[in-house]
């Protein structure tokens, strides 16, 4: 039997004689089954992760909302009620980089208009004073009759009653403690200055020590005036100064401080109020400034060219606000925004207040007391000027270099003056912090602090004019 026959027989042997269906191998259907299973598994995994993500987002939103509600509740519980003090947690909240105090005070600055311009000012009830512009650089004014004769007399008597301290001449600023410790006699001071030890002080020896402190210096012309006032130049050539007395080694001046706050003499309080109206500054600034300084110059007394205030740099602190400074500073200066000078008597000879560089004058043109701008001491008259420029935003700016001034030698008689300085820190934050600290002190401690600080601010403080 052949192979074809065997195949035919096999086909005939199929049931019902119908044609046989040829089934595909199982391996042909398996790939489609595996692909379907994988797709369902992938979909389930993706949906699980998606739901977990949605749940996490919802949970995070609930957490943020809950935390915000807790913070608001804490803030409302810490807020002061009934004018009470805020809790300590709130005090820590402000950012340290933001200013502590918002500048809400602007310093009024009087306009000079032009040299010779006269303004009417009301300083006391029922009277109008005239204020004359003497210069624009510095901004300088003159007010005749600012004090009455009785007020001048009372101020001088109060100063004598309290006692006037001797004002030193040749001790440099910052060396007062050392000089006190050494306790040098007038002869020892003279010998210290007498470089060649010939018993006389030559011009070059004086000039070697002429820079008494920052912003204060002597010129040869100053020295010649001093020689004339002291009558110590026997040869009249201005080259040699013979050995002098103790009263000539000091500045021939004495000074004291008169408190002007609550409980002070009525005249002193009225002068302070009058100064407040004159300068148009906030009363708080005037109240927290230095007390009234009274100075008496004998014949030969003088004060060479100087500035009442020094320039303020980042490393410099103002003396009156040093307690409010957060950090220690290597340098301090007296920040006297305004100087008000009162003449308590008319001087018989000399004693003028000179402004050698006012209105662009220079030392080459005018020197010392030979300058054109000199104010003659007249009883009751006041002059005042700004020691600083404006910063353009209503506060204190840079030092006004034109405010250089000095007191000419008293050639005959005695000279009585009083100084009222208005202290303002060019750093607004320091000034505001200082005023806040002082306002928190009891009144008696506040008054004691202001009085005791007068001599601490500068032991050789401006025995001037």
Coordinates of C-alpha atoms in Angstrom, one line a residue:
X1 CA 0.0 0.0 0.0
X2 CA 1.2 3.3 -1.0
X3 CA 1.4 6.6 1.1
X4 CA -1.4 8.2 -0.9
X5 CA -3.7 5.5 -0.1
X6 CA -3.0 5.7 3.5
X7 CA -3.8 9.3 3.6
X8 CA -7.1 8.7 1.8
X9 CA -8.0 6.0 4.2
X10 CA -7.4 8.3 7.1
X11 CA -9.6 11.0 5.8
X12 CA -12.4 8.5 5.1
X13 CA -12.1 7.3 8.7
X14 CA -13.3 10.7 10.1
X15 CA -16.7 10.7 11.7
X16 CA -19.8 11.6 9.7
X17 CA -17.7 11.8 6.8
X18 CA -17.5 15.5 6.9
X19 CA -14.2 17.4 6.2
X20 CA -11.9 17.6 9.2
X21 CA -11.2 21.2 10.8
X22 CA -7.6 21.9 11.1
X23 CA -7.0 23.5 14.7
X24 CA -4.2 26.0 15.2
X25 CA -1.5 25.1 17.6
X26 CA -1.9 26.5 21.2
X27 CA 1.2 28.4 20.7
X28 CA -0.6 30.6 18.1
X29 CA -3.2 31.8 20.6
X30 CA -1.0 32.4 23.6
X31 CA 0.6 35.8 22.7
X32 CA -2.8 37.5 22.5
X33 CA -3.8 36.1 25.9
X34 CA -0.6 37.4 27.5
X35 CA -0.9 40.9 26.1
X36 CA -4.4 41.3 27.5
X37 CA -3.3 40.3 31.0
X38 CA -0.4 42.7 31.0
X39 CA -2.6 45.6 30.0
X40 CA -5.0 45.1 32.8
X41 CA -2.2 44.8 35.4
X42 CA -0.6 48.0 34.2
X43 CA -3.9 49.9 34.4
X44 CA -4.5 48.7 37.9
X45 CA -1.0 49.8 39.1
X46 CA -1.4 53.2 37.5
X47 CA -4.8 53.8 39.1
X48 CA -3.5 52.8 42.5
X49 CA -0.6 55.2 42.3
X50 CA -2.9 58.0 41.0
X51 CA -5.3 57.5 43.9
X52 CA -2.4 57.5 46.4
X53 CA -1.2 60.8 44.8
X54 CA -4.7 62.4 45.1
X55 CA -5.0 61.3 48.7
X56 CA -1.6 62.8 49.5
X57 CA -2.5 66.1 47.9
X58 CA -5.8 66.3 49.8
X59 CA -4.0 65.5 53.0
X60 CA -1.4 68.2 52.4
X61 CA -4.1 70.8 51.7
X62 CA -5.8 69.8 55.0
X63 CA -2.5 70.2 56.9
X64 CA -1.8 73.6 55.4
X65 CA -5.3 74.8 56.2
X66 CA -5.1 73.5 59.8
X67 CA -1.7 75.0 60.4
X68 CA -2.9 78.4 59.1
X69 CA -5.8 78.3 61.4
X70 CA -3.6 77.5 64.4
X71 CA -1.2 80.4 63.6
X72 CA -4.1 82.9 63.3
X73 CA -5.5 81.7 66.6
X74 CA -2.0 82.1 68.2
X75 CA -1.7 85.7 66.8
X76 CA -5.1 86.7 68.1
X77 CA -4.3 85.3 71.6
X78 CA -1.0 87.2 71.7
X79 CA -2.4 90.5 70.6
X80 CA -2.6 93.2 73.4
X81 CA -5.9 94.0 74.7
X82 CA -7.0 97.1 76.6
X83 CA -3.7 99.0 75.9
X84 CA -1.6 96.2 77.5
X85 CA 1.9 95.3 76.4
X86 CA 2.3 92.8 73.6
X87 CA 3.5 89.3 74.4
X88 CA 7.1 88.4 74.1
X89 CA 6.4 86.1 71.1
X90 CA 5.0 89.1 69.1
X91 CA 8.0 91.2 69.9
X92 CA 10.2 88.7 68.2
X93 CA 8.1 88.6 65.0
X94 CA 9.4 91.8 63.2
X95 CA 12.2 91.1 60.8
X96 CA 15.5 92.4 62.2
X97 CA 16.3 93.8 58.8
X98 CA 13.4 96.3 58.9
X99 CA 13.7 99.7 60.6
X100 CA 12.5 99.7 64.2
X101 CA 11.0 103.2 63.9
X102 CA 9.1 104.8 61.0
X103 CA 10.4 108.3 60.3
X104 CA 7.5 110.5 61.2
X105 CA 9.4 113.6 62.3
X106 CA 10.7 116.3 60.0
X107 CA 13.1 118.9 61.3
X108 CA 12.1 122.5 60.4
X109 CA 14.9 124.5 58.9
X110 CA 14.6 128.3 58.8
X111 CA 15.3 129.9 55.5
X112 CA 17.9 132.6 55.4
X113 CA 16.7 134.1 52.1
X114 CA 19.7 136.4 51.7
X115 CA 22.3 138.1 53.8
X116 CA 20.8 141.1 55.6
X117 CA 17.2 139.8 55.3
X118 CA 15.1 140.5 58.4
X119 CA 12.3 138.3 59.6
X120 CA 9.7 139.0 62.3
X121 CA 9.5 136.3 65.0
X122 CA 7.2 136.0 68.0
X123 CA 9.1 134.5 70.9
X124 CA 7.4 136.1 73.9
X125 CA 3.8 137.2 74.4
X126 CA 3.1 140.8 73.4
X127 CA 6.5 141.3 71.6
X128 CA 7.9 140.8 68.2
X129 CA 11.6 140.2 67.7
X130 CA 13.6 140.8 64.5
X131 CA 15.9 138.0 63.2
X132 CA 18.6 139.1 60.8
X133 CA 20.4 136.7 58.4
X134 CA 24.2 137.2 58.8
X135 CA 25.3 134.5 56.4
X136 CA 24.0 131.6 54.3
X137 CA 27.0 129.3 54.7
X138 CA 26.6 128.6 57.5
X139 CA 23.0 129.5 58.0
X140 CA 23.5 132.1 60.7
X141 CA 21.1 134.5 62.4
X142 CA 21.2 137.4 64.9
X143 CA 18.4 138.3 67.3
X144 CA 18.9 141.5 69.3
X145 CA 17.1 141.7 72.6
X146 CA 16.6 137.9 72.9
X147 CA 17.2 138.2 76.7
X148 CA 16.2 141.0 78.9
X149 CA 18.8 142.7 81.2
X150 CA 17.1 141.0 84.3
X151 CA 17.4 137.6 82.6
X152 CA 21.1 138.1 81.8
X153 CA 21.7 139.1 85.4
X154 CA 19.8 136.1 86.8
X155 CA 21.7 133.6 84.6
X156 CA 25.1 135.0 85.6
X157 CA 24.1 135.0 89.3
X158 CA 22.9 131.4 89.1
X159 CA 26.2 130.4 87.4
X160 CA 28.1 132.1 90.2
X161 CA 26.0 130.5 92.8
X162 CA 26.5 127.0 91.4
X163 CA 30.2 127.6 90.9
X164 CA 32.3 127.8 87.7
X165 CA 34.9 125.2 86.8
X166 CA 38.2 126.2 85.2
X167 CA 38.4 125.5 81.5
X168 CA 41.7 123.8 80.3
X169 CA 43.6 125.0 77.2
X170 CA 46.3 122.6 76.2
X171 CA 44.9 119.2 77.2
X172 CA 43.9 117.3 74.2
X173 CA 40.5 115.6 73.8
X174 CA 40.6 112.1 75.2
X175 CA 43.6 112.8 77.4
X176 CA 41.8 114.3 80.3
X177 CA 42.1 111.3 82.6
X178 CA 45.8 110.9 81.8
X179 CA 46.4 114.6 82.6
X180 CA 44.5 114.2 85.8
X181 CA 46.5 111.2 86.8
X182 CA 49.8 112.9 86.1
X183 CA 48.7 116.0 88.0
X184 CA 51.1 118.2 86.1
X185 CA 51.8 121.7 87.4
X186 CA 51.7 124.8 85.2
X187 CA 55.6 124.8 85.2
X188 CA 55.7 121.2 84.1
X189 CA 53.2 121.8 81.3
X190 CA 55.3 124.8 80.2
X191 CA 58.5 122.7 80.2
X192 CA 56.7 119.9 78.2
X193 CA 55.9 122.5 75.5
X194 CA 59.3 124.2 75.6
X195 CA 61.1 121.8 73.2
X196 CA 64.5 123.5 73.3
X197 CA 64.2 124.3 77.0
X198 CA 65.2 127.9 76.7
X199 CA 62.6 129.1 79.1
X200 CA 60.5 130.6 76.3
X201 CA 57.8 129.3 73.9
X202 CA 58.7 130.1 70.3
X203 CA 56.1 130.3 67.6
X204 CA 57.0 126.9 66.0
X205 CA 56.9 125.2 69.5
X206 CA 53.3 126.4 70.0
X207 CA 52.3 125.4 66.5
X208 CA 53.7 121.9 67.1
X209 CA 51.0 121.5 69.7
X210 CA 48.4 123.7 68.1
X211 CA 46.0 121.0 67.0
X212 CA 44.3 120.8 70.3
X213 CA 41.7 118.3 69.1
X214 CA 39.9 117.3 66.0
X215 CA 38.5 120.3 64.2
X216 CA 40.3 122.8 66.4
X217 CA 43.6 124.4 65.5
X218 CA 45.7 127.5 66.0
X219 CA 47.2 129.7 63.3
X220 CA 50.1 132.1 63.6
X221 CA 47.6 134.9 63.5
X222 CA 45.6 133.3 66.4
X223 CA 48.8 133.2 68.4
X224 CA 49.6 136.8 67.8
X225 CA 46.2 137.8 69.1
X226 CA 46.7 135.6 72.1
X227 CA 50.1 137.2 72.7
X228 CA 48.5 140.6 72.6
X229 CA 45.7 139.6 75.0
X230 CA 48.1 137.9 77.4
X231 CA 50.6 140.8 77.1
X232 CA 53.3 138.1 77.1
X233 CA 55.1 139.2 74.0
X234 CA 57.6 141.6 75.5
X235 CA 59.6 142.1 72.3
X236 CA 56.4 142.8 70.3
X237 CA 57.7 140.7 67.4
X238 CA 55.3 137.8 67.9
X239 CA 58.1 135.3 67.9
X240 CA 58.7 134.5 71.6
X241 CA 56.3 134.0 74.4
X242 CA 57.9 134.4 77.8
X243 CA 57.1 132.1 80.8
X244 CA 53.5 132.8 81.8
X245 CA 51.3 132.4 84.9
X246 CA 48.9 129.6 85.5
X247 CA 46.0 131.9 84.7
X248 CA 47.5 132.3 81.2
X249 CA 48.2 128.7 80.6
X250 CA 44.5 127.9 80.9
X251 CA 42.0 129.6 78.6
X252 CA 41.2 132.2 81.2
X253 CA 37.6 131.0 81.2
X254 CA 35.4 129.2 83.6
X255 CA 32.2 127.4 82.9
X256 CA 29.2 125.6 84.5
X257 CA 26.0 123.9 83.5
X258 CA 22.5 125.0 84.4
X259 CA 19.7 122.5 84.4
X260 CA 16.5 123.8 82.6
X261 CA 14.0 121.0 83.3
X262 CA 11.2 120.7 85.8
X263 CA 12.0 122.4 89.0
X264 CA 14.6 124.7 87.5
X265 CA 14.5 128.5 87.9
X266 CA 11.7 130.1 86.0
X267 CA 14.0 132.2 83.9
X268 CA 15.9 129.1 82.8
X269 CA 12.7 127.3 81.8
X270 CA 11.5 130.3 79.9
X271 CA 14.8 130.6 77.9
X272 CA 14.4 126.9 76.9
X273 CA 10.9 127.5 75.7
X274 CA 11.9 130.5 73.8
X275 CA 14.7 128.5 72.1
X276 CA 12.1 125.9 71.1
X277 CA 9.9 128.6 69.5
X278 CA 13.0 130.2 67.8
X279 CA 14.3 127.0 66.3
X280 CA 10.8 125.5 65.5
X281 CA 12.0 122.1 66.6
X282 CA 10.0 119.5 68.5
X283 CA 10.1 120.3 72.2
X284 CA 11.2 116.7 72.9
X285 CA 14.5 117.3 71.1
X286 CA 15.2 120.5 73.0
X287 CA 14.2 118.9 76.4
X288 CA 16.7 116.0 75.8
X289 CA 19.6 118.2 74.8
X290 CA 22.5 119.5 76.9
X291 CA 21.8 121.9 79.7
X292 CA 22.6 125.5 79.4
X293 CA 26.3 126.2 79.5
X294 CA 27.5 129.5 81.0
X295 CA 31.1 130.7 80.4
X296 CA 33.0 133.6 81.8
X297 CA 36.2 134.9 80.0
X298 CA 38.7 137.1 81.8
X299 CA 41.0 139.5 80.0
X300 CA 43.1 137.5 77.6
X301 CA 40.4 134.8 77.3
X302 CA 39.8 133.3 73.8
X303 CA 38.8 130.2 71.9
X304 CA 40.4 129.4 68.6
X305 CA 38.6 128.3 65.4
X306 CA 36.6 125.1 65.9
X307 CA 33.4 123.3 65.1
X308 CA 30.8 122.6 67.7
X309 CA 30.2 119.1 66.2
X310 CA 32.3 116.6 64.4
X311 CA 31.5 114.7 61.3
X312 CA 29.6 111.5 61.8
X313 CA 30.9 108.3 60.1
X314 CA 29.6 104.8 60.2
X315 CA 32.1 104.0 63.0
X316 CA 31.2 107.1 65.0
X317 CA 28.5 107.4 67.6
X318 CA 26.9 110.6 69.0
X319 CA 27.8 111.2 72.6
X320 CA 24.2 111.9 73.7
X321 CA 22.8 108.7 72.1
X322 CA 25.6 106.3 72.9
X323 CA 23.4 104.4 75.4
X324 CA 21.0 103.6 72.6
X325 CA 23.6 102.3 70.2
X326 CA 23.4 98.5 69.8
X327 CA 27.1 98.1 69.2
X328 CA 30.2 99.7 70.7
X329 CA 31.9 102.3 68.5
X330 CA 35.5 103.4 68.7
X331 CA 34.7 107.1 68.2
X332 CA 32.2 109.5 69.7
X333 CA 31.4 113.1 68.8
X334 CA 29.1 115.8 70.1
X335 CA 26.2 115.9 67.6
X336 CA 25.0 119.5 68.0
X337 CA 22.6 120.2 65.3
X338 CA 22.1 123.9 66.3
X339 CA 24.1 126.3 68.4
X340 CA 22.3 129.2 70.2
X341 CA 24.7 131.6 71.7
X342 CA 23.6 134.3 74.2
X343 CA 25.7 137.3 75.2
X344 CA 25.1 138.1 78.9
X345 CA 27.1 141.3 78.9
X346 CA 28.6 143.9 76.6
X347 CA 32.4 143.5 76.4
X348 CA 34.6 146.5 76.8
X349 CA 37.2 145.3 74.3
X350 CA 37.5 142.3 72.0
X351 CA 35.7 139.1 72.5
X352 CA 33.9 139.0 69.2
X353 CA 32.6 135.8 67.7
X354 CA 34.3 135.3 64.4
X355 CA 33.3 133.1 61.4
X356 CA 36.4 133.0 59.3
X357 CA 35.1 131.0 56.4
X358 CA 31.5 132.1 56.3
X359 CA 30.0 132.5 52.8
X360 CA 33.0 131.1 51.0
X361 CA 35.7 133.1 52.7
X362 CA 39.0 131.3 53.0
X363 CA 42.0 131.6 55.3
X364 CA 43.9 133.0 52.4
X365 CA 41.5 136.0 52.3
X366 CA 40.7 136.5 55.9
X367 CA 42.4 134.9 58.9
X368 CA 41.0 134.4 62.4
X369 CA 39.5 137.5 64.0
X370 CA 40.6 139.7 61.1
X371 CA 37.7 138.4 59.1
X372 CA 34.7 140.5 58.0
X373 CA 32.1 138.4 59.7
X374 CA 32.5 139.2 63.4
X375 CA 29.6 139.5 65.9
X376 CA 30.3 142.0 68.6
X377 CA 29.1 140.9 72.1
X378 CA 26.0 142.9 73.1
X379 CA 24.1 142.2 76.2
X380 CA 20.8 140.3 75.6
X381 CA 21.6 139.5 71.9
X382 CA 21.5 135.9 70.6
X383 CA 23.0 134.3 67.5
X384 CA 22.2 130.9 66.3
X385 CA 23.4 128.7 63.4
X386 CA 23.2 125.2 62.0
X387 CA 26.2 123.0 62.4
X388 CA 24.8 120.4 59.9
X389 CA 23.3 120.5 56.5
X390 CA 19.9 118.9 55.7
X391 CA 19.8 115.4 54.2
X392 CA 17.1 116.6 51.8
X393 CA 14.5 114.4 53.6
X394 CA 13.9 116.5 56.7
X395 CA 16.6 115.2 58.9
X396 CA 20.3 115.9 59.7
X397 CA 22.8 115.6 56.9
X398 CA 26.5 116.2 56.6
X399 CA 28.5 118.6 58.8
X400 CA 28.6 122.2 57.6
X401 CA 32.2 123.0 57.2
X402 CA 31.4 126.7 57.0
X403 CA 30.2 126.6 60.6
X404 CA 33.8 127.1 61.7
X405 CA 33.9 129.8 64.4
X406 CA 36.0 131.1 67.3
X407 CA 36.1 133.6 70.1
X408 CA 38.5 136.5 69.7
X409 CA 40.7 137.5 72.6
X410 CA 39.1 139.7 75.3
X411 CA 41.4 142.7 75.3
X412 CA 39.6 144.6 78.0
X413 CA 37.0 143.6 80.7
X414 CA 35.1 140.4 81.2
X415 CA 32.9 138.4 78.8
X416 CA 29.9 136.3 79.8
X417 CA 28.1 134.0 77.3
X418 CA 25.7 131.1 77.5
X419 CA 25.4 128.2 75.0
X420 CA 22.3 126.2 74.3
X421 CA 23.0 123.2 72.0
X422 CA 20.3 121.2 70.4
X423 CA 21.5 117.6 70.1
X424 CA 20.2 115.5 67.2
X425 CA 21.7 112.2 66.0
X426 CA 22.1 112.1 62.2
X427 CA 21.1 108.4 62.5
X428 CA 17.3 108.6 62.9
X429 CA 17.0 105.1 64.3
X430 CA 19.5 105.8 67.1
X431 CA 17.8 109.1 68.0
X432 CA 14.4 107.5 68.1
X433 CA 15.7 104.6 70.2
X434 CA 17.3 107.1 72.6
X435 CA 14.1 109.1 73.0
X436 CA 12.2 105.9 73.6
X437 CA 14.6 104.7 76.3
X438 CA 14.6 108.1 78.1
X439 CA 10.8 108.3 78.0
X440 CA 10.6 104.9 79.8
X441 CA 12.7 106.2 82.7
X442 CA 10.9 107.8 85.8
X443 CA 11.0 111.6 85.7
X444 CA 13.5 111.9 88.5
X445 CA 15.9 109.4 86.9
X446 CA 15.5 111.2 83.6
X447 CA 16.4 114.5 85.0
X448 CA 19.3 113.2 86.9
X449 CA 20.7 111.4 83.8
X450 CA 20.5 114.6 81.7
X451 CA 22.2 116.7 84.4
X452 CA 25.0 114.2 85.0
X453 CA 25.6 113.6 81.3
X454 CA 26.5 117.2 80.7
X455 CA 30.1 117.0 81.8
X456 CA 30.4 113.3 80.8
X457 CA 29.7 114.2 77.2
X458 CA 32.9 116.1 76.9
X459 CA 35.1 116.9 79.9
X460 CA 36.6 119.9 78.0
X461 CA 33.3 120.6 76.4
X462 CA 33.3 123.8 74.4
X463 CA 34.5 126.4 76.9
X464 CA 33.8 128.6 74.0
X465 CA 33.3 131.9 72.4

